[in-house]
GROMACS .gro file of C-alpha atoms in nm:
model
  337
    1MET     CA    1   7.421 -24.199  -0.325
    2ALA     CA    2   7.393 -24.292  -0.693
    3ALA     CA    3   7.101 -24.521  -0.620
    4ASN     CA    4   6.923 -24.246  -0.429
    5ASP     CA    5   6.976 -24.011  -0.723
    6GLY     CA    6   6.817 -24.269  -0.949
    7LYS     CA    7   6.514 -24.296  -0.723
    8SER     CA    8   6.472 -23.922  -0.726
    9LYS     CA    9   6.476 -23.936  -1.103
   10LEU     CA   10   6.198 -24.194  -1.101
   11SER     CA   11   5.990 -23.985  -0.865
   12PHE     CA   12   5.995 -23.689  -1.100
   13LEU     CA   13   5.909 -23.794  -1.452
   14PRO     CA   14   5.840 -23.495  -1.680
   15THR     CA   15   5.561 -23.530  -1.933
   16GLY     CA   16   5.674 -23.240  -2.149
   17SER     CA   17   5.698 -22.866  -2.110
   18LYS     CA   18   5.349 -22.729  -2.046
   19LEU     CA   19   5.462 -22.387  -2.165
   20HIS     CA   20   5.598 -22.533  -2.488
   21LYS     CA   21   5.278 -22.730  -2.542
   22LEU     CA   22   5.068 -22.421  -2.475
   23SER     CA   23   5.270 -22.218  -2.725
   24ALA     CA   24   5.226 -22.498  -2.983
   25LEU     CA   25   4.850 -22.495  -2.926
   26LEU     CA   26   4.845 -22.117  -2.964
   27THR     CA   27   5.042 -22.153  -3.288
   28LEU     CA   28   4.788 -22.404  -3.418
   29ILE     CA   29   4.499 -22.168  -3.338
   30LEU     CA   30   4.674 -21.876  -3.507
   31LEU     CA   31   4.741 -22.087  -3.817
   32ILE     CA   32   4.374 -22.185  -3.838
   33LEU     CA   33   4.267 -21.821  -3.805
   34ALA     CA   34   4.522 -21.706  -4.063
   35PHE     CA   35   4.425 -21.965  -4.324
   36SER     CA   36   4.054 -21.896  -4.265
   37PHE     CA   37   4.116 -21.549  -4.413
   38THR     CA   38   4.308 -21.682  -4.714
   39SER     CA   39   4.034 -21.923  -4.818
   40PRO     CA   40   3.664 -21.917  -4.722
   41ALA     CA   41   3.646 -22.296  -4.760
   42PHE     CA   42   3.921 -22.359  -4.504
   43LEU     CA   43   3.684 -22.363  -4.205
   44SER     CA   44   3.427 -22.583  -4.378
   45VAL     CA   45   3.331 -22.913  -4.218
   46ASN     CA   46   3.450 -23.112  -4.518
   47ASN     CA   47   3.793 -22.948  -4.512
   48GLY     CA   48   3.820 -23.010  -4.139
   49LEU     CA   49   3.754 -23.379  -4.201
   50THR     CA   50   4.014 -23.373  -4.478
   51VAL     CA   51   4.273 -23.233  -4.236
   52LEU     CA   52   4.184 -23.508  -3.988
   53LEU     CA   53   4.232 -23.771  -4.257
   54GLN     CA   54   4.560 -23.626  -4.384
   55THR     CA   55   4.703 -23.588  -4.034
   56SER     CA   56   4.624 -23.943  -3.922
   57VAL     CA   57   4.934 -24.103  -4.077
   58ILE     CA   58   5.173 -23.838  -3.941
   59GLY     CA   59   5.003 -23.860  -3.602
   60LEU     CA   60   5.043 -24.237  -3.578
   61LEU     CA   61   5.411 -24.209  -3.666
   62ALA     CA   62   5.455 -23.923  -3.418
   63ILE     CA   63   5.320 -24.130  -3.127
   64GLY     CA   64   5.591 -24.393  -3.173
   65MET     CA   65   5.855 -24.132  -3.252
   66THR     CA   66   5.775 -23.945  -2.931
   67MET     CA   67   5.835 -24.257  -2.722
   68VAL     CA   68   6.170 -24.310  -2.892
   69ILE     CA   69   6.275 -23.946  -2.856
   70ILE     CA   70   6.187 -23.947  -2.485
   71THR     CA   71   6.438 -24.232  -2.438
   72GLY     CA   72   6.700 -24.005  -2.595
   73GLY     CA   73   6.696 -24.182  -2.932
   74ILE     CA   74   6.569 -24.122  -3.284
   75ASP     CA   75   6.403 -24.343  -3.546
   76LEU     CA   76   6.481 -24.256  -3.907
   77SER     CA   77   6.337 -24.580  -4.042
   78VAL     CA   78   5.961 -24.525  -3.991
   79GLY     CA   79   5.892 -24.408  -4.347
   80SER     CA   80   6.058 -24.715  -4.500
   81VAL     CA   81   5.906 -24.948  -4.240
   82LEU     CA   82   5.565 -24.803  -4.332
   83ALA     CA   83   5.623 -24.902  -4.695
   84LEU     CA   84   5.756 -25.249  -4.607
   85ALA     CA   85   5.457 -25.320  -4.381
   86GLY     CA   86   5.223 -25.227  -4.666
   87VAL     CA   87   5.412 -25.452  -4.908
   88VAL     CA   88   5.393 -25.745  -4.664
   89ALA     CA   89   5.017 -25.698  -4.624
   90GLY     CA   90   4.967 -25.662  -5.001
   91LEU     CA   91   5.162 -25.974  -5.088
   92VAL     CA   92   4.985 -26.178  -4.822
   93ILE     CA   93   4.646 -26.064  -4.951
   94LYS     CA   94   4.752 -26.163  -5.303
   95ALA     CA   95   4.836 -26.506  -5.161
   96GLY     CA   96   4.474 -26.546  -5.052
   97VAL     CA   97   4.482 -26.437  -4.687
   98PRO     CA   98   4.184 -26.221  -4.569
   99VAL     CA   99   4.242 -25.847  -4.526
  100VAL     CA  100   4.235 -25.823  -4.146
  101PRO     CA  101   4.493 -26.100  -4.077
  102ALA     CA  102   4.705 -25.965  -4.362
  103MET     CA  103   4.707 -25.617  -4.209
  104ALA     CA  104   4.793 -25.769  -3.872
  105LEU     CA  105   5.094 -25.937  -4.034
  106GLY     CA  106   5.193 -25.604  -4.185
  107ILE     CA  107   5.186 -25.441  -3.842
  108LEU     CA  108   5.390 -25.732  -3.701
  109ALA     CA  109   5.645 -25.678  -3.978
  110GLY     CA  110   5.674 -25.316  -3.867
  111ALA     CA  111   5.715 -25.423  -3.504
  112ALA     CA  112   5.986 -25.671  -3.609
  113CYS     CA  113   6.180 -25.392  -3.781
  114GLY     CA  114   6.153 -25.182  -3.466
  115PHE     CA  115   6.264 -25.478  -3.256
  116VAL     CA  116   6.574 -25.520  -3.474
  117ASN     CA  117   6.647 -25.148  -3.432
  118GLY     CA  118   6.628 -25.189  -3.055
  119ILE     CA  119   6.855 -25.495  -3.055
  120VAL     CA  120   7.116 -25.325  -3.274
  121ILE     CA  121   7.114 -25.014  -3.055
  122THR     CA  122   7.125 -25.191  -2.719
  123LYS     CA  123   7.331 -25.505  -2.787
  124MET     CA  124   7.564 -25.386  -3.061
  125ARG     CA  125   7.596 -25.040  -2.903
  126ILE     CA  126   7.540 -24.859  -3.231
  127THR     CA  127   7.401 -24.507  -3.207
  128PRO     CA  128   7.028 -24.475  -3.285
  129PHE     CA  129   7.096 -24.240  -3.577
  130VAL     CA  130   7.320 -24.489  -3.757
  131ALA     CA  131   7.117 -24.798  -3.662
  132THR     CA  132   6.784 -24.659  -3.781
  133LEU     CA  133   6.946 -24.503  -4.089
  134GLY     CA  134   7.061 -24.852  -4.181
  135MET     CA  135   6.713 -24.994  -4.121
  136MET     CA  136   6.568 -24.716  -4.335
  137MET     CA  137   6.774 -24.838  -4.631
  138ILE     CA  138   6.723 -25.209  -4.554
  139ALA     CA  139   6.343 -25.185  -4.522
  140ARG     CA  140   6.310 -24.975  -4.836
  141GLY     CA  141   6.536 -25.210  -5.029
  142ILE     CA  142   6.335 -25.516  -4.920
  143ALA     CA  143   6.007 -25.346  -5.015
  144LEU     CA  144   6.139 -25.259  -5.361
  145GLN     CA  145   6.297 -25.602  -5.412
  146LEU     CA  146   5.980 -25.791  -5.316
  147THR     CA  147   5.766 -25.588  -5.556
  148GLY     CA  148   6.015 -25.515  -5.831
  149ALA     CA  149   5.946 -25.147  -5.752
  150ALA     CA  150   5.596 -25.195  -5.895
  151PRO     CA  151   5.271 -25.120  -5.709
  152ILE     CA  152   5.047 -25.402  -5.587
  153SER     CA  153   4.691 -25.340  -5.701
  154ARG     CA  154   4.355 -25.521  -5.719
  155LEU     CA  155   4.351 -25.594  -5.348
  156GLY     CA  156   3.970 -25.581  -5.322
  157GLU     CA  157   3.725 -25.330  -5.182
  158ALA     CA  158   3.772 -25.455  -4.826
  159PHE     CA  159   4.134 -25.339  -4.834
  160GLY     CA  160   4.019 -24.979  -4.880
  161THR     CA  161   3.772 -24.979  -4.590
  162LEU     CA  162   4.016 -24.875  -4.317
  163GLY     CA  163   4.152 -24.576  -4.507
  164ASN     CA  164   3.833 -24.457  -4.677
  165GLY     CA  165   3.549 -24.558  -4.445
  166SER     CA  166   3.383 -24.326  -4.196
  167PHE     CA  167   3.140 -24.320  -3.906
  168PHE     CA  168   2.804 -24.137  -3.922
  169ARG     CA  169   2.819 -24.079  -4.297
  170ALA     CA  170   2.487 -23.930  -4.414
  171VAL     CA  171   2.375 -23.960  -4.778
  172GLU     CA  172   2.047 -23.838  -4.924
  173MET     CA  173   1.898 -23.951  -5.252
  174GLN     CA  174   1.795 -23.659  -5.473
  175SER     CA  175   1.494 -23.645  -5.704
  176ASN     CA  176   1.722 -23.699  -6.005
  177GLY     CA  177   1.829 -24.034  -5.863
  178PHE     CA  178   2.182 -23.928  -5.769
  179PRO     CA  179   2.303 -23.941  -5.407
  180LYS     CA  180   2.398 -23.623  -5.222
  181VAL     CA  181   2.643 -23.641  -4.932
  182ILE     CA  182   2.497 -23.450  -4.636
  183PHE     CA  183   2.782 -23.534  -4.397
  184ALA     CA  184   3.100 -23.709  -4.508
  185GLY     CA  185   3.135 -23.876  -4.169
  186ILE     CA  186   3.425 -23.905  -3.925
  187PRO     CA  187   3.706 -24.094  -4.104
  188TYR     CA  188   3.813 -24.427  -3.958
  189PRO     CA  189   4.181 -24.316  -3.956
  190ALA     CA  190   4.093 -24.015  -3.738
  191VAL     CA  191   3.914 -24.238  -3.487
  192LEU     CA  192   4.206 -24.482  -3.493
  193LEU     CA  193   4.450 -24.196  -3.429
  194PHE     CA  194   4.244 -24.081  -3.130
  195ILE     CA  195   4.237 -24.433  -2.983
  196MET     CA  196   4.612 -24.483  -3.028
  197ALA     CA  197   4.689 -24.139  -2.885
  198VAL     CA  198   4.482 -24.210  -2.573
  199LEU     CA  199   4.646 -24.550  -2.537
  200GLY     CA  200   4.994 -24.403  -2.586
  201ALA     CA  201   4.931 -24.128  -2.332
  202PHE     CA  202   4.797 -24.385  -2.084
  203LEU     CA  203   5.106 -24.602  -2.121
  204LEU     CA  204   5.343 -24.309  -2.079
  205GLN     CA  205   5.169 -24.149  -1.783
  206LYS     CA  206   5.005 -24.433  -1.594
  207ARG     CA  207   5.203 -24.750  -1.657
  208GLN     CA  208   5.545 -24.868  -1.544
  209ILE     CA  209   5.683 -24.882  -1.897
  210GLY     CA  210   5.608 -24.511  -1.934
  211ARG     CA  211   5.793 -24.426  -1.613
  212HIS     CA  212   6.086 -24.633  -1.733
  213ILE     CA  213   6.091 -24.456  -2.071
  214PHE     CA  214   6.108 -24.116  -1.904
  215SER     CA  215   6.371 -24.227  -1.653
  216VAL     CA  216   6.595 -24.372  -1.926
  217GLY     CA  217   6.576 -24.048  -2.123
  218SER     CA  218   6.633 -23.831  -1.816
  219ASN     CA  219   6.938 -24.015  -1.684
  220GLU     CA  220   7.019 -24.357  -1.824
  221GLU     CA  221   7.280 -24.445  -1.562
  222ALA     CA  222   7.058 -24.337  -1.273
  223ALA     CA  223   6.773 -24.542  -1.420
  224ARG     CA  224   6.999 -24.849  -1.443
  225LEU     CA  225   7.112 -24.808  -1.082
  226SER     CA  226   6.746 -24.778  -0.978
  227GLY     CA  227   6.669 -25.121  -1.121
  228VAL     CA  228   6.529 -25.019  -1.461
  229ASN     CA  229   6.611 -25.262  -1.741
  230VAL     CA  230   6.739 -24.996  -1.980
  231ASP     CA  231   6.794 -25.227  -2.278
  232ARG     CA  232   6.447 -25.380  -2.252
  233THR     CA  233   6.290 -25.035  -2.223
  234LYS     CA  234   6.465 -24.911  -2.537
  235ILE     CA  235   6.376 -25.226  -2.730
  236TRP     CA  236   6.012 -25.181  -2.626
  237ALA     CA  237   6.010 -24.818  -2.742
  238TYR     CA  238   6.160 -24.898  -3.083
  239SER     CA  239   5.929 -25.197  -3.128
  240ALA     CA  240   5.629 -24.975  -3.051
  241SER     CA  241   5.755 -24.719  -3.303
  242GLY     CA  242   5.787 -24.990  -3.567
  243ALA     CA  243   5.441 -25.129  -3.494
  244LEU     CA  244   5.286 -24.783  -3.521
  245ALA     CA  245   5.474 -24.728  -3.847
  246GLY     CA  246   5.322 -25.056  -3.969
  247LEU     CA  247   4.976 -24.939  -3.864
  248ALA     CA  248   5.032 -24.607  -4.041
  249GLY     CA  249   5.129 -24.806  -4.349
  250MET     CA  250   4.800 -24.996  -4.335
  251VAL     CA  251   4.608 -24.668  -4.316
  252LEU     CA  252   4.801 -24.502  -4.599
  253MET     CA  253   4.794 -24.800  -4.837
  254SER     CA  254   4.425 -24.853  -4.759
  255ARG     CA  255   4.354 -24.493  -4.854
  256LEU     CA  256   4.529 -24.549  -5.186
  257VAL     CA  257   4.359 -24.893  -5.226
  258THR     CA  258   4.693 -25.010  -5.360
  259VAL     CA  259   5.036 -25.080  -5.215
  260GLN     CA  260   5.312 -24.843  -5.324
  261PRO     CA  261   5.664 -24.951  -5.220
  262ASN     CA  262   5.787 -24.595  -5.278
  263GLU     CA  263   5.545 -24.442  -5.026
  264GLY     CA  264   5.658 -24.297  -4.695
  265VAL     CA  265   5.963 -24.109  -4.822
  266MET     CA  266   6.050 -23.824  -4.581
  267TYR     CA  267   5.766 -23.921  -4.346
  268GLU     CA  268   6.018 -23.976  -4.070
  269LEU     CA  269   6.104 -23.606  -4.083
  270ASP     CA  270   5.737 -23.510  -4.046
  271ALA     CA  271   5.710 -23.741  -3.745
  272ILE     CA  272   6.021 -23.595  -3.583
  273ALA     CA  273   5.899 -23.244  -3.657
  274ALA     CA  274   5.558 -23.314  -3.502
  275SER     CA  275   5.719 -23.451  -3.186
  276VAL     CA  276   5.966 -23.164  -3.147
  277ILE     CA  277   5.707 -22.896  -3.226
  278GLY     CA  278   5.485 -23.056  -2.961
  279GLY     CA  279   5.753 -23.023  -2.694
  280ALA     CA  280   5.958 -23.344  -2.710
  281SER     CA  281   6.325 -23.275  -2.637
  282LEU     CA  282   6.589 -23.430  -2.859
  283MET     CA  283   6.803 -23.450  -2.545
  284GLY     CA  284   6.556 -23.707  -2.407
  285GLY     CA  285   6.343 -23.723  -2.094
  286VAL     CA  286   6.080 -23.472  -2.209
  287GLY     CA  287   5.775 -23.520  -2.431
  288SER     CA  288   5.405 -23.597  -2.439
  289ILE     CA  289   5.159 -23.761  -2.675
  290SER     CA  290   4.918 -23.467  -2.652
  291GLY     CA  291   5.197 -23.229  -2.753
  292SER     CA  292   5.290 -23.450  -3.047
  293MET     CA  293   4.928 -23.454  -3.160
  294ILE     CA  294   4.927 -23.074  -3.157
  295GLY     CA  295   5.251 -23.080  -3.356
  296SER     CA  296   5.099 -23.324  -3.606
  297PHE     CA  297   4.801 -23.098  -3.661
  298ILE     CA  298   5.026 -22.795  -3.701
  299ILE     CA  299   5.198 -22.974  -3.990
  300GLY     CA  300   4.864 -23.099  -4.126
  301VAL     CA  301   4.703 -22.754  -4.112
  302LEU     CA  302   5.013 -22.595  -4.267
  303ARG     CA  303   5.009 -22.836  -4.562
  304ASN     CA  304   4.634 -22.809  -4.610
  305GLY     CA  305   4.624 -22.431  -4.580
  306LEU     CA  306   4.920 -22.379  -4.811
  307ASN     CA  307   4.766 -22.616  -5.065
  308MET     CA  308   4.442 -22.420  -5.061
  309ALA     CA  309   4.641 -22.099  -5.101
  310GLY     CA  310   4.806 -22.244  -5.412
  311THR     CA  311   5.156 -22.267  -5.260
  312SER     CA  312   5.388 -22.509  -5.436
  313ALA     CA  313   5.502 -22.827  -5.262
  314PHE     CA  314   5.861 -22.700  -5.267
  315ILE     CA  315   5.773 -22.382  -5.079
  316GLN     CA  316   5.576 -22.594  -4.831
  317GLN     CA  317   5.889 -22.795  -4.755
  318ILE     CA  318   6.085 -22.475  -4.699
  319ILE     CA  319   5.823 -22.338  -4.459
  320ILE     CA  320   5.795 -22.661  -4.260
  321GLY     CA  321   6.175 -22.681  -4.245
  322ILE     CA  322   6.186 -22.330  -4.096
  323VAL     CA  323   5.921 -22.431  -3.842
  324VAL     CA  324   6.127 -22.736  -3.741
  325ILE     CA  325   6.445 -22.529  -3.699
  326GLY     CA  326   6.252 -22.282  -3.484
  327ALA     CA  327   6.110 -22.562  -3.268
  328VAL     CA  328   6.455 -22.718  -3.216
  329TYR     CA  329   6.602 -22.376  -3.130
  330ILE     CA  330   6.332 -22.324  -2.867
  331ASP     CA  331   6.407 -22.673  -2.730
  332GLN     CA  332   6.778 -22.593  -2.702
  333PHE     CA  333   6.705 -22.258  -2.540
  334ARG     CA  334   6.478 -22.432  -2.288
  335ASN     CA  335   6.748 -22.688  -2.207
  336ARG     CA  336   7.004 -22.412  -2.151
  337LYS     CA  337   6.765 -22.240  -1.915
   0.00000   0.00000   0.00000
């Protein structure tokens, strides 16, 4: 009977509450409309591209965080892993390695941190909260120790291409000899976020690993009785979260054209907020990449709109905190129903 229950779990794998996702999308539209009245420049093309650029890092983190949350876990280490991945890439570039292989090593460093998280959680049976909290401190400490808490600069123009480049950029030379930007172009990070979101959604909805992730989060024991390798599935999810944190680190450090070991503080909370706002359940078994992308843009639009309205960074944190509490309350209410 238990095995049959497990099979029924595998045959019904939720991809997130459609109603919750629809309400999040409606919230995003209402925010855009509201901020368009507070500032005439909010709906400009350039500001839209700025929002895309600013949201890319949160979005990349949210993709990995969503996978982890669906398994019933949490990853508090992504902000520190982001910084450590950037430090690894920066130091390797300083050692003479070209930018692309160096960034690849940075992403691998992030994946390694996620892999360690998965091993600690599955083999040592330590709760995800405590395990990833420990990794958060370890990764940050290593990043600060390797750099002496000092930024790594002079990494070359090629290092800034990923974070500052764009497709279809149009520039016109004026009669005075100075260039005029006609269209700023679609930022590389925004295109990268789109690609990773599509890939993440494909893996969750169309591939076996996605079905296993949902089944583990829905009922871990039923999944195990159905033949799912629960430990391997969790390790995969945390490794993917670490790799995406590493990729987000490459994007962020590239935007700054310097490596800052102190970057990424509190980014894990933004990633969790984006996932929960987009419909992922902290109880596990429910979530979607599309919902998390909507949640990421809600946070991005909130920050951008409040900045343009002259709201202080402290008030922004209060507002986003209220939004997160509201999203979690709705999640709990939905679970009770």
